Each structure stands twice: as C-alpha cells, then as structure tokens.
Amino acid sequence: MEYGLAAIPFFVILLVSLLFRKSRRKWIYIAAGLYVLLSIGFFLYRPAYIDAQIARKSVELNRYLEQKYPDETWTFWTVPHREDGYEPYNPYVIEVTFANEPDVHYGFMVKRDSIELRGYSSERDSIGELRHWEPVQK
C-alpha cells in the first residue's frame, strides 16, 4: 500500500511532463528520477529509524518503570515491524509484562514529554483487578 501511494506522484510527474515541450521534459524526467531515488532511500532507511526510536523509547520506559515500581521485574515486547503480518500494529507501543502479573500485558506509549499507558490485554474481567493500571491523564 505504501509503495503504491509513493508511486502515484511519480506517475503524476510523468503525466505532467506530456504537457511540456520536449526541451523541458528532460528536467521533469530528472525530477522524477530524483523522486524515485529519494523514495527508495526513505523506504530503505525507515526500518532502521523505527528500530532506533524503539530502542531509545525502551530505555526511557525502563527508567520510568524502575522509578515507579522499584521492587518489581518486567519484560518488554515490541512489534516486529520488519516481519510480514504486523503492518497494522503501531511499532511505537511497547508492551510490558510484569513478573507478578504474567497474564496481563500493558501497552505503553513513550512521547517526548510523557509516558502513557495506552491499554492492556488480559483474560480478567475487571480493571479493578489489575495491579499496574494507570488511568490516562490528559
């Protein structure tokens, strides 16, 4: 889907080139080629950029959890965004599972100025049974 959306401006540039004289088309073709190179660079660099952001945010979240829950242990899980089948998931939501609550997975979102608990997944019926639930503050 993303590649298709990136290809649309390329074809628009080629169609627009038909409106100009041959002498000007050369520059439009150069612009189209430059657009293709920039698009390829973007799609090659983007997964590494996402990995770097997730690593940085995981460190911040770990620091936050160490302050908030000093006597507990936890594990992180992040979306394997480079694998097929995980495209619809947000790679920036970091799931945390606490050792004393292994059946609940909390999803945290690390932003520039805050860390928010975005949601959880559990077999339990009530939010009141959750030990680490924090209402989202706006």
JSON list of N, CA and C in Angstrom, two decimals, residues 27-73:
[
{"chain": "A", "resi": 27, "resn": "TRP", "atom": "N", "xyz": [14.13, 17.97, -17.87]},
{"chain": "A", "resi": 27, "resn": "TRP", "atom": "CA", "xyz": [14.22, 18.38, -16.48]},
{"chain": "A", "resi": 27, "resn": "TRP", "atom": "C", "xyz": [13.14, 17.72, -15.63]},
{"chain": "A", "resi": 28, "resn": "ILE", "atom": "N", "xyz": [11.99, 17.52, -16.20]},
{"chain": "A", "resi": 28, "resn": "ILE", "atom": "CA", "xyz": [10.92, 16.85, -15.47]},
{"chain": "A", "resi": 28, "resn": "ILE", "atom": "C", "xyz": [11.27, 15.38, -15.25]},
{"chain": "A", "resi": 29, "resn": "TYR", "atom": "N", "xyz": [11.90, 14.74, -16.24]},
{"chain": "A", "resi": 29, "resn": "TYR", "atom": "CA", "xyz": [12.34, 13.36, -16.07]},
{"chain": "A", "resi": 29, "resn": "TYR", "atom": "C", "xyz": [13.44, 13.26, -15.01]},
{"chain": "A", "resi": 30, "resn": "ILE", "atom": "N", "xyz": [14.30, 14.26, -14.96]},
{"chain": "A", "resi": 30, "resn": "ILE", "atom": "CA", "xyz": [15.33, 14.29, -13.92]},
{"chain": "A", "resi": 30, "resn": "ILE", "atom": "C", "xyz": [14.67, 14.42, -12.55]},
{"chain": "A", "resi": 31, "resn": "ALA", "atom": "N", "xyz": [13.66, 15.28, -12.45]},
{"chain": "A", "resi": 31, "resn": "ALA", "atom": "CA", "xyz": [12.93, 15.43, -11.19]},
{"chain": "A", "resi": 31, "resn": "ALA", "atom": "C", "xyz": [12.24, 14.12, -10.80]},
{"chain": "A", "resi": 32, "resn": "ALA", "atom": "N", "xyz": [11.66, 13.42, -11.78]},
{"chain": "A", "resi": 32, "resn": "ALA", "atom": "CA", "xyz": [11.01, 12.14, -11.50]},
{"chain": "A", "resi": 32, "resn": "ALA", "atom": "C", "xyz": [12.03, 11.11, -11.02]},
{"chain": "A", "resi": 33, "resn": "GLY", "atom": "N", "xyz": [13.20, 11.08, -11.64]},
{"chain": "A", "resi": 33, "resn": "GLY", "atom": "CA", "xyz": [14.25, 10.16, -11.21]},
{"chain": "A", "resi": 33, "resn": "GLY", "atom": "C", "xyz": [14.74, 10.48, -9.82]},
{"chain": "A", "resi": 34, "resn": "LEU", "atom": "N", "xyz": [14.87, 11.76, -9.51]},
{"chain": "A", "resi": 34, "resn": "LEU", "atom": "CA", "xyz": [15.28, 12.18, -8.17]},
{"chain": "A", "resi": 34, "resn": "LEU", "atom": "C", "xyz": [14.23, 11.77, -7.14]},
{"chain": "A", "resi": 35, "resn": "TYR", "atom": "N", "xyz": [12.97, 11.92, -7.50]},
{"chain": "A", "resi": 35, "resn": "TYR", "atom": "CA", "xyz": [11.89, 11.50, -6.61]},
{"chain": "A", "resi": 35, "resn": "TYR", "atom": "C", "xyz": [11.97, 9.99, -6.34]},
{"chain": "A", "resi": 36, "resn": "VAL", "atom": "N", "xyz": [12.25, 9.20, -7.37]},
{"chain": "A", "resi": 36, "resn": "VAL", "atom": "CA", "xyz": [12.36, 7.75, -7.19]},
{"chain": "A", "resi": 36, "resn": "VAL", "atom": "C", "xyz": [13.52, 7.43, -6.26]},
{"chain": "A", "resi": 37, "resn": "LEU", "atom": "N", "xyz": [14.66, 8.07, -6.46]},
{"chain": "A", "resi": 37, "resn": "LEU", "atom": "CA", "xyz": [15.82, 7.83, -5.59]},
{"chain": "A", "resi": 37, "resn": "LEU", "atom": "C", "xyz": [15.53, 8.21, -4.14]},
{"chain": "A", "resi": 38, "resn": "LEU", "atom": "N", "xyz": [14.87, 9.34, -3.93]},
{"chain": "A", "resi": 38, "resn": "LEU", "atom": "CA", "xyz": [14.52, 9.75, -2.57]},
{"chain": "A", "resi": 38, "resn": "LEU", "atom": "C", "xyz": [13.52, 8.78, -1.93]},
{"chain": "A", "resi": 39, "resn": "SER", "atom": "N", "xyz": [12.58, 8.31, -2.71]},
{"chain": "A", "resi": 39, "resn": "SER", "atom": "CA", "xyz": [11.60, 7.34, -2.19]},
{"chain": "A", "resi": 39, "resn": "SER", "atom": "C", "xyz": [12.27, 6.04, -1.79]},
{"chain": "A", "resi": 40, "resn": "ILE", "atom": "N", "xyz": [13.18, 5.56, -2.63]},
{"chain": "A", "resi": 40, "resn": "ILE", "atom": "CA", "xyz": [13.90, 4.33, -2.32]},
{"chain": "A", "resi": 40, "resn": "ILE", "atom": "C", "xyz": [14.73, 4.53, -1.04]},
{"chain": "A", "resi": 41, "resn": "GLY", "atom": "N", "xyz": [15.40, 5.66, -0.94]},
{"chain": "A", "resi": 41, "resn": "GLY", "atom": "CA", "xyz": [16.18, 5.95, 0.25]},
{"chain": "A", "resi": 41, "resn": "GLY", "atom": "C", "xyz": [15.31, 5.99, 1.50]},
{"chain": "A", "resi": 42, "resn": "PHE", "atom": "N", "xyz": [14.15, 6.59, 1.38]},
{"chain": "A", "resi": 42, "resn": "PHE", "atom": "CA", "xyz": [13.22, 6.67, 2.51]},
{"chain": "A", "resi": 42, "resn": "PHE", "atom": "C", "xyz": [12.80, 5.27, 2.97]},
{"chain": "A", "resi": 43, "resn": "PHE", "atom": "N", "xyz": [12.40, 4.43, 2.03]},
{"chain": "A", "resi": 43, "resn": "PHE", "atom": "CA", "xyz": [11.92, 3.09, 2.39]},
{"chain": "A", "resi": 43, "resn": "PHE", "atom": "C", "xyz": [13.05, 2.18, 2.88]},
{"chain": "A", "resi": 44, "resn": "LEU", "atom": "N", "xyz": [14.28, 2.44, 2.48]},
{"chain": "A", "resi": 44, "resn": "LEU", "atom": "CA", "xyz": [15.41, 1.67, 3.00]},
{"chain": "A", "resi": 44, "resn": "LEU", "atom": "C", "xyz": [15.81, 2.12, 4.39]},
{"chain": "A", "resi": 45, "resn": "TYR", "atom": "N", "xyz": [15.74, 3.42, 4.66]},
{"chain": "A", "resi": 45, "resn": "TYR", "atom": "CA", "xyz": [16.18, 3.98, 5.94]},
{"chain": "A", "resi": 45, "resn": "TYR", "atom": "C", "xyz": [15.13, 3.85, 7.04]},
{"chain": "A", "resi": 46, "resn": "ARG", "atom": "N", "xyz": [13.87, 3.86, 6.68]},
{"chain": "A", "resi": 46, "resn": "ARG", "atom": "CA", "xyz": [12.78, 3.92, 7.65]},
{"chain": "A", "resi": 46, "resn": "ARG", "atom": "C", "xyz": [12.79, 2.79, 8.69]},
{"chain": "A", "resi": 47, "resn": "PRO", "atom": "N", "xyz": [12.99, 1.52, 8.33]},
{"chain": "A", "resi": 47, "resn": "PRO", "atom": "CA", "xyz": [13.02, 0.48, 9.37]},
{"chain": "A", "resi": 47, "resn": "PRO", "atom": "C", "xyz": [14.13, 0.69, 10.40]},
{"chain": "A", "resi": 48, "resn": "ALA", "atom": "N", "xyz": [15.30, 1.12, 9.95]},
{"chain": "A", "resi": 48, "resn": "ALA", "atom": "CA", "xyz": [16.40, 1.38, 10.89]},
{"chain": "A", "resi": 48, "resn": "ALA", "atom": "C", "xyz": [16.05, 2.56, 11.80]},
{"chain": "A", "resi": 49, "resn": "TYR", "atom": "N", "xyz": [15.38, 3.56, 11.27]},
{"chain": "A", "resi": 49, "resn": "TYR", "atom": "CA", "xyz": [14.96, 4.70, 12.07]},
{"chain": "A", "resi": 49, "resn": "TYR", "atom": "C", "xyz": [13.95, 4.27, 13.14]},
{"chain": "A", "resi": 50, "resn": "ILE", "atom": "N", "xyz": [13.00, 3.44, 12.75]},
{"chain": "A", "resi": 50, "resn": "ILE", "atom": "CA", "xyz": [12.00, 2.94, 13.71]},
{"chain": "A", "resi": 50, "resn": "ILE", "atom": "C", "xyz": [12.69, 2.13, 14.80]},
{"chain": "A", "resi": 51, "resn": "ASP", "atom": "N", "xyz": [13.65, 1.27, 14.42]},
{"chain": "A", "resi": 51, "resn": "ASP", "atom": "CA", "xyz": [14.38, 0.48, 15.42]},
{"chain": "A", "resi": 51, "resn": "ASP", "atom": "C", "xyz": [15.12, 1.39, 16.41]},
{"chain": "A", "resi": 52, "resn": "ALA", "atom": "N", "xyz": [15.75, 2.44, 15.91]},
{"chain": "A", "resi": 52, "resn": "ALA", "atom": "CA", "xyz": [16.48, 3.37, 16.79]},
{"chain": "A", "resi": 52, "resn": "ALA", "atom": "C", "xyz": [15.52, 4.08, 17.74]},
{"chain": "A", "resi": 53, "resn": "GLN", "atom": "N", "xyz": [14.35, 4.49, 17.24]},
{"chain": "A", "resi": 53, "resn": "GLN", "atom": "CA", "xyz": [13.36, 5.16, 18.09]},
{"chain": "A", "resi": 53, "resn": "GLN", "atom": "C", "xyz": [12.84, 4.21, 19.17]},
{"chain": "A", "resi": 54, "resn": "ILE", "atom": "N", "xyz": [12.57, 2.96, 18.79]},
{"chain": "A", "resi": 54, "resn": "ILE", "atom": "CA", "xyz": [12.06, 1.98, 19.76]},
{"chain": "A", "resi": 54, "resn": "ILE", "atom": "C", "xyz": [13.11, 1.72, 20.84]},
{"chain": "A", "resi": 55, "resn": "ALA", "atom": "N", "xyz": [14.37, 1.60, 20.45]},
{"chain": "A", "resi": 55, "resn": "ALA", "atom": "CA", "xyz": [15.44, 1.37, 21.43]},
{"chain": "A", "resi": 55, "resn": "ALA", "atom": "C", "xyz": [15.53, 2.53, 22.41]},
{"chain": "A", "resi": 56, "resn": "ARG", "atom": "N", "xyz": [15.47, 3.75, 21.90]},
{"chain": "A", "resi": 56, "resn": "ARG", "atom": "CA", "xyz": [15.53, 4.93, 22.75]},
{"chain": "A", "resi": 56, "resn": "ARG", "atom": "C", "xyz": [14.33, 4.99, 23.69]},
{"chain": "A", "resi": 57, "resn": "LYS", "atom": "N", "xyz": [13.15, 4.70, 23.17]},
{"chain": "A", "resi": 57, "resn": "LYS", "atom": "CA", "xyz": [11.94, 4.75, 23.98]},
{"chain": "A", "resi": 57, "resn": "LYS", "atom": "C", "xyz": [11.90, 3.63, 25.01]},
{"chain": "A", "resi": 58, "resn": "SER", "atom": "N", "xyz": [12.48, 2.48, 24.69]},
{"chain": "A", "resi": 58, "resn": "SER", "atom": "CA", "xyz": [12.54, 1.37, 25.65]},
{"chain": "A", "resi": 58, "resn": "SER", "atom": "C", "xyz": [13.42, 1.74, 26.85]},
{"chain": "A", "resi": 59, "resn": "VAL", "atom": "N", "xyz": [14.51, 2.43, 26.59]},
{"chain": "A", "resi": 59, "resn": "VAL", "atom": "CA", "xyz": [15.38, 2.88, 27.68]},
{"chain": "A", "resi": 59, "resn": "VAL", "atom": "C", "xyz": [14.63, 3.86, 28.58]},
{"chain": "A", "resi": 60, "resn": "GLU", "atom": "N", "xyz": [13.91, 4.81, 27.98]},
{"chain": "A", "resi": 60, "resn": "GLU", "atom": "CA", "xyz": [13.14, 5.78, 28.76]},
{"chain": "A", "resi": 60, "resn": "GLU", "atom": "C", "xyz": [12.05, 5.09, 29.58]},
{"chain": "A", "resi": 61, "resn": "LEU", "atom": "N", "xyz": [11.36, 4.12, 28.96]},
{"chain": "A", "resi": 61, "resn": "LEU", "atom": "CA", "xyz": [10.30, 3.40, 29.66]},
{"chain": "A", "resi": 61, "resn": "LEU", "atom": "C", "xyz": [10.89, 2.57, 30.80]},
{"chain": "A", "resi": 62, "resn": "ASN", "atom": "N", "xyz": [12.02, 1.95, 30.58]},
{"chain": "A", "resi": 62, "resn": "ASN", "atom": "CA", "xyz": [12.66, 1.16, 31.63]},
{"chain": "A", "resi": 62, "resn": "ASN", "atom": "C", "xyz": [13.03, 2.05, 32.82]},
{"chain": "A", "resi": 63, "resn": "ARG", "atom": "N", "xyz": [13.55, 3.24, 32.54]},
{"chain": "A", "resi": 63, "resn": "ARG", "atom": "CA", "xyz": [13.89, 4.20, 33.60]},
{"chain": "A", "resi": 63, "resn": "ARG", "atom": "C", "xyz": [12.63, 4.60, 34.38]},
{"chain": "A", "resi": 64, "resn": "TYR", "atom": "N", "xyz": [11.54, 4.85, 33.65]},
{"chain": "A", "resi": 64, "resn": "TYR", "atom": "CA", "xyz": [10.27, 5.24, 34.27]},
{"chain": "A", "resi": 64, "resn": "TYR", "atom": "C", "xyz": [9.75, 4.12, 35.18]},
{"chain": "A", "resi": 65, "resn": "LEU", "atom": "N", "xyz": [9.79, 2.88, 34.68]},
{"chain": "A", "resi": 65, "resn": "LEU", "atom": "CA", "xyz": [9.28, 1.76, 35.46]},
{"chain": "A", "resi": 65, "resn": "LEU", "atom": "C", "xyz": [10.16, 1.48, 36.68]},
{"chain": "A", "resi": 66, "resn": "GLU", "atom": "N", "xyz": [11.46, 1.68, 36.55]},
{"chain": "A", "resi": 66, "resn": "GLU", "atom": "CA", "xyz": [12.35, 1.49, 37.70]},
{"chain": "A", "resi": 66, "resn": "GLU", "atom": "C", "xyz": [12.02, 2.48, 38.82]},
{"chain": "A", "resi": 67, "resn": "GLN", "atom": "N", "xyz": [11.63, 3.70, 38.45]},
{"chain": "A", "resi": 67, "resn": "GLN", "atom": "CA", "xyz": [11.25, 4.69, 39.45]},
{"chain": "A", "resi": 67, "resn": "GLN", "atom": "C", "xyz": [9.88, 4.39, 40.04]},
{"chain": "A", "resi": 68, "resn": "LYS", "atom": "N", "xyz": [8.95, 3.99, 39.21]},
{"chain": "A", "resi": 68, "resn": "LYS", "atom": "CA", "xyz": [7.57, 3.79, 39.66]},
{"chain": "A", "resi": 68, "resn": "LYS", "atom": "C", "xyz": [7.39, 2.47, 40.41]},
{"chain": "A", "resi": 69, "resn": "TYR", "atom": "N", "xyz": [8.07, 1.41, 39.94]},
{"chain": "A", "resi": 69, "resn": "TYR", "atom": "CA", "xyz": [7.94, 0.08, 40.53]},
{"chain": "A", "resi": 69, "resn": "TYR", "atom": "C", "xyz": [9.34, -0.47, 40.85]},
{"chain": "A", "resi": 70, "resn": "PRO", "atom": "N", "xyz": [10.01, 0.06, 41.87]},
{"chain": "A", "resi": 70, "resn": "PRO", "atom": "CA", "xyz": [11.41, -0.31, 42.11]},
{"chain": "A", "resi": 70, "resn": "PRO", "atom": "C", "xyz": [11.63, -1.76, 42.53]},
{"chain": "A", "resi": 71, "resn": "ASP", "atom": "N", "xyz": [10.66, -2.40, 43.13]},
{"chain": "A", "resi": 71, "resn": "ASP", "atom": "CA", "xyz": [10.86, -3.76, 43.64]},
{"chain": "A", "resi": 71, "resn": "ASP", "atom": "C", "xyz": [10.32, -4.84, 42.69]},
{"chain": "A", "resi": 72, "resn": "GLU", "atom": "N", "xyz": [9.98, -4.48, 41.47]},
{"chain": "A", "resi": 72, "resn": "GLU", "atom": "CA", "xyz": [9.39, -5.44, 40.56]},
{"chain": "A", "resi": 72, "resn": "GLU", "atom": "C", "xyz": [10.27, -5.65, 39.34]},
{"chain": "A", "resi": 73, "resn": "THR", "atom": "N", "xyz": [9.99, -6.74, 38.63]},
{"chain": "A", "resi": 73, "resn": "THR", "atom": "CA", "xyz": [10.69, -7.02, 37.37]},
{"chain": "A", "resi": 73, "resn": "THR", "atom": "C", "xyz": [9.65, -7.13, 36.26]}
]
